[in-house]
mmCIF file of C-alpha atoms in Angstrom:
data_model
loop_
_atom_site.group_PDB
_atom_site.id
_atom_site.type_symbol
_atom_site.label_atom_id
_atom_site.label_comp_id
_atom_site.label_asym_id
_atom_site.label_seq_id
_atom_site.Cartn_x
_atom_site.Cartn_y
_atom_site.Cartn_z
ATOM 1 C CA MET A 1 -19.123 -25.081 14.766
ATOM 2 C CA ALA A 2 -19.519 -23.392 18.063
ATOM 3 C CA ALA A 3 -15.942 -22.896 20.273
ATOM 4 C CA SER A 4 -17.776 -25.008 22.910
ATOM 5 C CA ASP A 5 -18.715 -27.776 20.786
ATOM 6 C CA GLN A 6 -15.212 -27.149 19.305
ATOM 7 C CA ILE A 7 -12.935 -31.090 19.712
ATOM 8 C CA PRO A 8 -9.440 -30.543 22.084
ATOM 9 C CA GLY A 9 -6.558 -30.295 20.135
ATOM 10 C CA GLN A 10 -8.821 -29.709 16.885
ATOM 11 C CA GLU A 11 -8.108 -26.330 15.999
ATOM 12 C CA TYR A 12 -11.141 -23.971 13.800
ATOM 13 C CA ASP A 13 -9.991 -24.518 10.184
ATOM 14 C CA TYR A 14 -10.770 -20.595 9.089
ATOM 15 C CA GLU A 15 -9.742 -21.201 5.348
ATOM 16 C CA ALA A 16 -12.227 -24.360 5.332
ATOM 17 C CA LEU A 17 -15.747 -23.556 4.130
ATOM 18 C CA PRO A 18 -18.358 -24.741 6.360
ATOM 19 C CA SER A 19 -21.428 -26.614 5.309
ATOM 20 C CA ASN A 20 -23.655 -23.895 5.018
ATOM 21 C CA TYR A 21 -21.440 -21.044 4.006
ATOM 22 C CA GLY A 22 -21.944 -21.415 -0.127
ATOM 23 C CA LEU A 23 -21.247 -19.121 -3.360
ATOM 24 C CA GLY A 24 -23.326 -16.321 -2.284
ATOM 25 C CA HIS A 25 -20.959 -15.687 0.919
ATOM 26 C CA ASN A 26 -18.160 -15.617 -1.302
ATOM 27 C CA MET A 27 -19.180 -13.582 -3.760
ATOM 28 C CA LEU A 28 -21.307 -10.629 -1.013
ATOM 29 C CA ALA A 29 -17.551 -10.914 0.645
ATOM 30 C CA GLY A 30 -15.362 -10.112 -3.083
ATOM 31 C CA ALA A 31 -17.875 -7.075 -3.650
ATOM 32 C CA PHE A 32 -17.412 -6.072 -0.734
ATOM 33 C CA ALA A 33 -13.750 -5.885 -1.064
ATOM 34 C CA GLY A 34 -13.601 -4.605 -4.890
ATOM 35 C CA ILE A 35 -16.035 -1.400 -3.914
ATOM 36 C CA ALA A 36 -13.640 -0.952 -1.411
ATOM 37 C CA GLU A 37 -9.865 -1.335 -2.636
ATOM 38 C CA HIS A 38 -11.595 0.700 -6.089
ATOM 39 C CA SER A 39 -12.359 3.548 -4.059
ATOM 40 C CA VAL A 40 -10.182 4.033 -1.938
ATOM 41 C CA MET A 41 -7.251 4.614 -3.974
ATOM 42 C CA TYR A 42 -9.330 5.981 -7.186
ATOM 43 C CA PRO A 43 -7.341 9.363 -7.495
ATOM 44 C CA VAL A 44 -3.721 7.129 -7.884
ATOM 45 C CA ASP A 45 -5.191 5.822 -10.211
ATOM 46 C CA LEU A 46 -6.350 9.006 -11.760
ATOM 47 C CA LEU A 47 -2.807 9.441 -11.940
ATOM 48 C CA LYS A 48 -1.426 6.535 -13.713
ATOM 49 C CA THR A 49 -3.858 6.806 -16.548
ATOM 50 C CA ARG A 50 -3.079 10.706 -16.661
ATOM 51 C CA MET A 51 0.688 9.809 -16.300
ATOM 52 C CA GLN A 52 0.795 7.010 -19.371
ATOM 53 C CA ILE A 53 -1.510 8.817 -22.032
ATOM 54 C CA LEU A 54 1.666 9.117 -25.008
ATOM 55 C CA HIS A 55 0.420 12.632 -25.806
ATOM 56 C CA PRO A 56 -1.211 14.492 -23.730
ATOM 57 C CA SER A 57 -3.269 17.971 -23.954
ATOM 58 C CA THR A 58 -1.055 20.764 -22.888
ATOM 59 C CA GLY A 59 -2.821 21.116 -18.915
ATOM 60 C CA GLY A 60 -1.803 17.452 -18.711
ATOM 61 C CA LEU A 61 1.809 17.670 -19.516
ATOM 62 C CA TYR A 62 3.549 16.338 -15.324
ATOM 63 C CA THR A 63 7.073 16.043 -15.083
ATOM 64 C CA GLY A 64 5.718 13.720 -12.082
ATOM 65 C CA LEU A 65 3.790 12.027 -9.353
ATOM 66 C CA THR A 66 4.417 15.273 -7.302
ATOM 67 C CA ASN A 67 3.834 17.706 -9.789
ATOM 68 C CA ALA A 68 0.527 15.677 -10.932
ATOM 69 C CA VAL A 69 -0.775 15.843 -7.814
ATOM 70 C CA SER A 70 0.031 20.286 -7.630
ATOM 71 C CA THR A 71 -0.962 20.852 -11.102
ATOM 72 C CA ILE A 72 -4.325 19.182 -10.825
ATOM 73 C CA TYR A 73 -4.868 20.637 -7.580
ATOM 74 C CA ARG A 74 -4.474 23.863 -8.783
ATOM 75 C CA ILE A 75 -5.895 24.408 -12.234
ATOM 76 C CA GLU A 76 -8.784 21.271 -12.004
ATOM 77 C CA GLY A 77 -9.447 21.503 -8.179
ATOM 78 C CA TRP A 78 -9.470 18.534 -5.637
ATOM 79 C CA ARG A 79 -12.742 16.485 -6.876
ATOM 80 C CA THR A 80 -10.798 15.760 -10.409
ATOM 81 C CA LEU A 81 -9.369 13.401 -8.648
ATOM 82 C CA TRP A 82 -12.428 11.413 -8.329
ATOM 83 C CA LYS A 83 -13.793 12.354 -12.010
ATOM 84 C CA GLY A 84 -15.555 9.117 -13.066
ATOM 85 C CA VAL A 85 -15.548 6.907 -9.794
ATOM 86 C CA SER A 86 -18.772 5.960 -10.102
ATOM 87 C CA SER A 87 -18.012 3.730 -13.012
ATOM 88 C CA VAL A 88 -15.840 1.865 -10.846
ATOM 89 C CA ILE A 89 -18.246 1.618 -8.470
ATOM 90 C CA VAL A 90 -20.835 0.794 -10.498
ATOM 91 C CA GLY A 91 -18.837 -2.080 -12.099
ATOM 92 C CA ALA A 92 -16.314 -3.515 -9.004
ATOM 93 C CA GLY A 93 -19.230 -4.493 -6.767
ATOM 94 C CA PRO A 94 -20.457 -7.803 -9.315
ATOM 95 C CA ALA A 95 -17.059 -7.554 -11.221
ATOM 96 C CA HIS A 96 -15.023 -8.765 -7.608
ATOM 97 C CA ALA A 97 -18.000 -10.705 -6.957
ATOM 98 C CA VAL A 98 -17.417 -12.847 -9.585
ATOM 99 C CA TYR A 99 -13.642 -12.480 -9.168
ATOM 100 C CA PHE A 100 -13.702 -14.245 -5.493
ATOM 101 C CA GLY A 101 -16.350 -16.419 -6.229
ATOM 102 C CA THR A 102 -14.951 -17.930 -9.863
ATOM 103 C CA TYR A 103 -11.703 -18.089 -7.123
ATOM 104 C CA GLU A 104 -13.747 -20.194 -4.738
ATOM 105 C CA ILE A 105 -14.939 -22.118 -6.578
ATOM 106 C CA VAL A 106 -11.903 -23.238 -8.972
ATOM 107 C CA LYS A 107 -9.279 -22.855 -6.275
ATOM 108 C CA GLU A 108 -11.560 -25.846 -4.416
ATOM 109 C CA MET A 109 -11.791 -27.996 -7.291
ATOM 110 C CA ALA A 110 -8.393 -28.107 -7.697
ATOM 111 C CA GLY A 111 -7.461 -29.166 -4.242
ATOM 112 C CA GLY A 112 -6.619 -25.944 -2.337
ATOM 113 C CA ASN A 113 -8.261 -26.382 0.466
ATOM 114 C CA VAL A 114 -7.410 -30.317 0.301
ATOM 115 C CA ASP A 115 -5.006 -29.447 3.571
ATOM 116 C CA ASP A 116 -2.950 -27.166 5.470
ATOM 117 C CA GLY A 117 -0.454 -27.524 2.578
ATOM 118 C CA HIS A 118 0.740 -24.987 -0.105
ATOM 119 C CA HIS A 119 -0.987 -25.184 -3.477
ATOM 120 C CA PRO A 120 0.802 -23.065 -5.567
ATOM 121 C CA LEU A 121 -0.570 -24.252 -8.717
ATOM 122 C CA ALA A 122 -4.263 -24.646 -7.568
ATOM 123 C CA ALA A 123 -3.851 -20.639 -6.517
ATOM 124 C CA ALA A 124 -1.872 -19.402 -9.972
ATOM 125 C CA LEU A 125 -5.597 -21.272 -11.782
ATOM 126 C CA SER A 126 -7.929 -20.095 -9.309
ATOM 127 C CA GLY A 127 -6.617 -16.606 -10.546
ATOM 128 C CA ALA A 128 -6.193 -16.520 -13.513
ATOM 129 C CA SER A 129 -9.574 -18.209 -13.790
ATOM 130 C CA ALA A 130 -10.966 -15.417 -11.287
ATOM 131 C CA THR A 131 -9.982 -12.844 -13.803
ATOM 132 C CA ILE A 132 -10.653 -13.521 -17.139
ATOM 133 C CA ALA A 133 -15.132 -14.026 -15.918
ATOM 134 C CA SER A 134 -14.689 -10.810 -13.768
ATOM 135 C CA ASP A 135 -13.170 -8.961 -16.571
ATOM 136 C CA ALA A 136 -15.334 -10.007 -18.901
ATOM 137 C CA LEU A 137 -17.584 -8.441 -16.891
ATOM 138 C CA MET A 138 -15.419 -5.129 -15.956
ATOM 139 C CA ASN A 139 -13.896 -4.017 -18.878
ATOM 140 C CA PRO A 140 -16.249 -1.747 -20.745
ATOM 141 C CA PHE A 141 -16.393 -0.310 -17.178
ATOM 142 C CA ASP A 142 -13.137 0.441 -17.249
ATOM 143 C CA VAL A 143 -13.038 2.080 -20.548
ATOM 144 C CA ILE A 144 -15.456 4.668 -19.188
ATOM 145 C CA LYS A 145 -13.353 4.811 -16.064
ATOM 146 C CA GLN A 146 -10.327 5.705 -18.170
ATOM 147 C CA ARG A 147 -12.382 7.977 -21.491
ATOM 148 C CA MET A 148 -13.878 10.302 -18.489
ATOM 149 C CA GLN A 149 -10.021 10.554 -16.378
ATOM 150 C CA VAL A 150 -7.977 12.001 -19.292
ATOM 151 C CA HIS A 151 -7.227 15.571 -19.569
ATOM 152 C CA GLY A 152 -10.182 17.581 -20.880
ATOM 153 C CA SER A 153 -12.652 14.779 -20.871
ATOM 154 C CA VAL A 154 -15.840 16.104 -21.890
ATOM 155 C CA HIS A 155 -17.895 13.860 -20.514
ATOM 156 C CA LYS A 156 -19.192 13.813 -17.396
ATOM 157 C CA SER A 157 -20.639 11.074 -16.798
ATOM 158 C CA LEU A 158 -20.915 7.495 -17.056
ATOM 159 C CA MET A 159 -24.144 7.218 -18.763
ATOM 160 C CA GLN A 160 -23.347 10.185 -21.228
ATOM 161 C CA CYS A 161 -19.588 8.797 -21.594
ATOM 162 C CA ALA A 162 -21.236 5.100 -22.358
ATOM 163 C CA LYS A 163 -23.248 6.125 -25.026
ATOM 164 C CA THR A 164 -20.734 8.471 -27.198
ATOM 165 C CA VAL A 165 -18.823 5.896 -27.075
ATOM 166 C CA TYR A 166 -21.015 3.118 -28.243
ATOM 167 C CA ARG A 167 -22.055 6.008 -30.706
ATOM 168 C CA THR A 168 -18.911 6.711 -32.486
ATOM 169 C CA GLU A 169 -16.706 3.967 -31.777
ATOM 170 C CA GLY A 170 -19.595 0.974 -31.788
ATOM 171 C CA LEU A 171 -19.194 -1.998 -28.926
ATOM 172 C CA GLN A 172 -15.956 -2.999 -29.909
ATOM 173 C CA ALA A 173 -14.666 -0.012 -28.286
ATOM 174 C CA PHE A 174 -15.833 -1.053 -25.174
ATOM 175 C CA TYR A 175 -13.575 -4.506 -25.275
ATOM 176 C CA LEU A 176 -11.034 -3.521 -28.202
ATOM 177 C CA SER A 177 -8.755 -3.710 -24.912
ATOM 178 C CA TYR A 178 -9.636 -6.648 -23.448
ATOM 179 C CA PRO A 179 -7.026 -9.546 -24.643
ATOM 180 C CA THR A 180 -4.444 -7.608 -24.087
ATOM 181 C CA THR A 181 -6.313 -6.766 -20.489
ATOM 182 C CA LEU A 182 -5.989 -10.950 -20.008
ATOM 183 C CA CYS A 183 -2.605 -10.759 -21.095
ATOM 184 C CA MET A 184 -1.686 -8.141 -18.560
ATOM 185 C CA THR A 185 -4.214 -9.738 -15.559
ATOM 186 C CA VAL A 186 -3.622 -13.471 -15.881
ATOM 187 C CA PRO A 187 -0.340 -13.344 -15.095
ATOM 188 C CA PHE A 188 -0.610 -10.018 -12.498
ATOM 189 C CA THR A 189 -3.111 -12.069 -10.902
ATOM 190 C CA ALA A 190 -1.359 -15.477 -10.917
ATOM 191 C CA THR A 191 1.480 -14.039 -9.823
ATOM 192 C CA GLN A 192 -0.586 -12.044 -6.814
ATOM 193 C CA PHE A 193 -2.373 -14.872 -5.630
ATOM 194 C CA VAL A 194 0.490 -17.180 -5.888
ATOM 195 C CA ALA A 195 2.288 -14.365 -3.626
ATOM 196 C CA TYR A 196 -0.099 -14.153 -1.498
ATOM 197 C CA GLU A 197 -0.710 -17.754 -0.624
ATOM 198 C CA SER A 198 2.896 -18.576 -0.463
ATOM 199 C CA ILE A 199 3.269 -14.783 2.584
ATOM 200 C CA SER A 200 0.209 -15.836 3.897
ATOM 201 C CA LYS A 201 1.539 -18.983 4.691
ATOM 202 C CA VAL A 202 4.972 -18.171 6.381
ATOM 203 C CA MET A 203 2.783 -15.309 8.058
ATOM 204 C CA ASN A 204 0.399 -17.396 9.176
ATOM 205 C CA PRO A 205 1.176 -20.577 8.897
ATOM 206 C CA LYS A 206 -2.059 -21.837 10.866
ATOM 207 C CA GLY A 207 -4.447 -19.662 9.039
ATOM 208 C CA GLU A 208 -6.245 -18.156 11.178
ATOM 209 C CA TYR A 209 -8.139 -14.897 10.682
ATOM 210 C CA ASP A 210 -5.317 -12.259 10.961
ATOM 211 C CA PRO A 211 -5.837 -8.726 9.628
ATOM 212 C CA PHE A 212 -2.630 -8.148 9.496
ATOM 213 C CA THR A 213 -1.048 -11.480 7.769
ATOM 214 C CA HIS A 214 -3.495 -10.312 4.792
ATOM 215 C CA CYS A 215 -3.080 -6.921 5.165
ATOM 216 C CA MET A 216 1.062 -7.597 4.316
ATOM 217 C CA ALA A 217 0.636 -10.126 2.277
ATOM 218 C CA GLY A 218 -1.644 -8.350 -0.287
ATOM 219 C CA GLY A 219 0.059 -5.057 -0.084
ATOM 220 C CA LEU A 220 3.145 -6.831 -0.919
ATOM 221 C CA ALA A 221 1.809 -9.438 -3.328
ATOM 222 C CA GLY A 222 -0.215 -6.827 -5.675
ATOM 223 C CA ALA A 223 3.267 -4.512 -5.628
ATOM 224 C CA PHE A 224 5.788 -6.746 -7.184
ATOM 225 C CA ALA A 225 2.563 -8.314 -9.572
ATOM 226 C CA ALA A 226 2.106 -4.462 -10.506
ATOM 227 C CA GLY A 227 5.833 -4.074 -10.943
ATOM 228 C CA ILE A 228 6.367 -6.348 -13.532
ATOM 229 C CA THR A 229 3.122 -5.681 -15.903
ATOM 230 C CA THR A 230 3.412 -2.457 -16.085
ATOM 231 C CA PRO A 231 4.421 -2.574 -19.351
ATOM 232 C CA LEU A 232 0.943 -4.361 -20.246
ATOM 233 C CA ASP A 233 -1.130 -1.793 -18.527
ATOM 234 C CA VAL A 234 0.792 1.130 -20.802
ATOM 235 C CA VAL A 235 -0.461 -1.249 -23.353
ATOM 236 C CA LYS A 236 -3.817 -1.305 -22.548
ATOM 237 C CA THR A 237 -4.358 2.452 -21.259
ATOM 238 C CA LEU A 238 -3.077 3.574 -25.172
ATOM 239 C CA LEU A 239 -5.818 1.039 -26.224
ATOM 240 C CA GLN A 240 -8.537 2.326 -23.901
ATOM 241 C CA THR A 241 -8.500 5.508 -24.374
ATOM 242 C CA ARG A 242 -7.701 6.114 -28.426
ATOM 243 C CA GLY A 243 -10.362 7.488 -29.022
ATOM 244 C CA LEU A 244 -9.649 11.181 -27.039
ATOM 245 C CA ALA A 245 -6.114 10.813 -28.881
ATOM 246 C CA GLU A 246 -5.153 13.250 -31.549
ATOM 247 C CA SER A 247 -2.698 11.553 -33.188
ATOM 248 C CA GLU A 248 -4.420 9.232 -35.840
ATOM 249 C CA GLU A 249 -1.918 6.407 -35.884
ATOM 250 C CA ILE A 250 -3.152 6.009 -32.371
ATOM 251 C CA ARG A 251 -7.142 7.320 -32.961
ATOM 252 C CA SER A 252 -6.514 3.788 -35.153
ATOM 253 C CA VAL A 253 -4.670 1.564 -33.415
ATOM 254 C CA ARG A 254 -5.919 -2.085 -34.403
ATOM 255 C CA GLY A 255 -4.628 -4.073 -31.043
ATOM 256 C CA LEU A 256 -2.124 -5.130 -28.728
ATOM 257 C CA PHE A 257 0.710 -5.475 -30.874
ATOM 258 C CA ASN A 258 -0.192 -2.837 -33.040
ATOM 259 C CA ALA A 259 -0.019 -0.390 -29.997
ATOM 260 C CA ALA A 260 3.089 -2.073 -28.668
ATOM 261 C CA ALA A 261 4.846 -1.069 -31.781
ATOM 262 C CA ILE A 262 3.846 2.474 -31.484
ATOM 263 C CA ILE A 263 5.035 3.041 -27.751
ATOM 264 C CA LYS A 264 8.283 1.454 -28.804
ATOM 265 C CA ARG A 265 8.485 3.532 -31.803
ATOM 266 C CA GLN A 266 8.026 7.310 -30.539
ATOM 267 C CA PHE A 267 9.508 6.494 -26.749
ATOM 268 C CA GLY A 268 11.183 3.509 -26.888
ATOM 269 C CA TRP A 269 11.251 0.804 -23.895
ATOM 270 C CA ALA A 270 11.089 3.627 -22.179
ATOM 271 C CA GLY A 271 8.020 3.956 -22.924
ATOM 272 C CA PHE A 272 6.721 0.491 -21.185
ATOM 273 C CA LEU A 273 7.157 1.624 -18.265
ATOM 274 C CA ARG A 274 4.994 4.685 -17.834
ATOM 275 C CA GLY A 275 3.358 5.494 -14.866
ATOM 276 C CA MET A 276 5.482 2.287 -12.882
ATOM 277 C CA ARG A 277 5.894 4.154 -10.106
ATOM 278 C CA PRO A 278 1.707 5.964 -9.204
ATOM 279 C CA ARG A 279 0.357 1.826 -10.156
ATOM 280 C CA ILE A 280 3.064 0.306 -7.455
ATOM 281 C CA ILE A 281 1.719 2.624 -5.538
ATOM 282 C CA SER A 282 -1.703 2.453 -5.874
ATOM 283 C CA THR A 283 -1.612 -1.328 -6.489
ATOM 284 C CA MET A 284 0.176 -2.287 -3.295
ATOM 285 C CA PRO A 285 -2.825 -0.519 -0.984
ATOM 286 C CA SER A 286 -5.396 -1.562 -3.301
ATOM 287 C CA THR A 287 -4.864 -4.752 -2.747
ATOM 288 C CA ALA A 288 -4.412 -4.732 1.165
ATOM 289 C CA ILE A 289 -7.406 -3.563 0.870
ATOM 290 C CA CYS A 290 -8.875 -5.644 -1.442
ATOM 291 C CA TRP A 291 -7.452 -8.258 0.650
ATOM 292 C CA THR A 292 -8.206 -7.464 3.823
ATOM 293 C CA SER A 293 -11.473 -6.474 3.291
ATOM 294 C CA TYR A 294 -12.305 -9.871 1.383
ATOM 295 C CA GLU A 295 -10.835 -11.862 4.724
ATOM 296 C CA MET A 296 -12.571 -9.770 7.105
ATOM 297 C CA ALA A 297 -16.158 -10.616 5.140
ATOM 298 C CA LYS A 298 -15.157 -14.058 5.288
ATOM 299 C CA ALA A 299 -14.373 -13.951 8.898
ATOM 300 C CA TYR A 300 -17.611 -12.165 9.909
ATOM 301 C CA PHE A 301 -19.780 -14.713 7.892
ATOM 302 C CA LYS A 302 -18.229 -17.902 8.951
ATOM 303 C CA SER A 303 -18.779 -16.290 12.584
ATOM 304 C CA LEU A 304 -22.392 -16.277 12.023
ATOM 305 C CA SER A 305 -22.383 -19.993 11.096
ATOM 306 C CA GLU A 306 -20.838 -21.201 14.839
#
């Protein structure tokens, strides 16, 4: 509806989908958001992965986040911080297209767009459904990414890494961590979406396009969700990098509970908090960028229909 044709007193409903605003637009907005999010914050994600490795090689031992940055920069060079980024660029676009496309479909079906009210259950269901669908596509790319991020990794490219993992460990290596990933990302996404919708309703009750609100709500929601799901992220990292471990016990890890038992036995409960700081530091701006980019793309597409 053009601004000049708007009924007096009727507010422009930013959240409602116009008749010519289809699933494809949501998926394009999601792909844009995913690539922007993962690319910008990739170096911090690499630091998180390295700090979560249980038995890193000598050059991969760090005393903290600052030490990790300075050591990598001094010994390996700044380009190392971007090693493996091609995997997330290739995978994040399609995965986030599926992610936000599923989110909008389920949210509509669950009644999340019925009125201006707060619908936390619809948001949680939408978020959980979105992550199940997108992670099925993204998990192999995430495995490749972490194999390339580890200190001393011999993998030089996405395709070379994928071929090596497939040849030496089989197709199952790309999905061994999928159940753990879902155990982490389903509550992460459900929590994030509920928090995002809740914070947005408080900061922006009219539901208008407001970059500041989307950025703040996205960042706070992501930080909260990242903190409470860090233990499962540590387990996931162990499963996805097992093929590079020197420990035979880790190389032969069988699944979520076996991996958790190894972490508990070797490092105690504190082992499940490894990498929490860089995880929150990377997730907070990542989700802020993701939501801001997504809402910006949505606003752009909707402006074309006015």
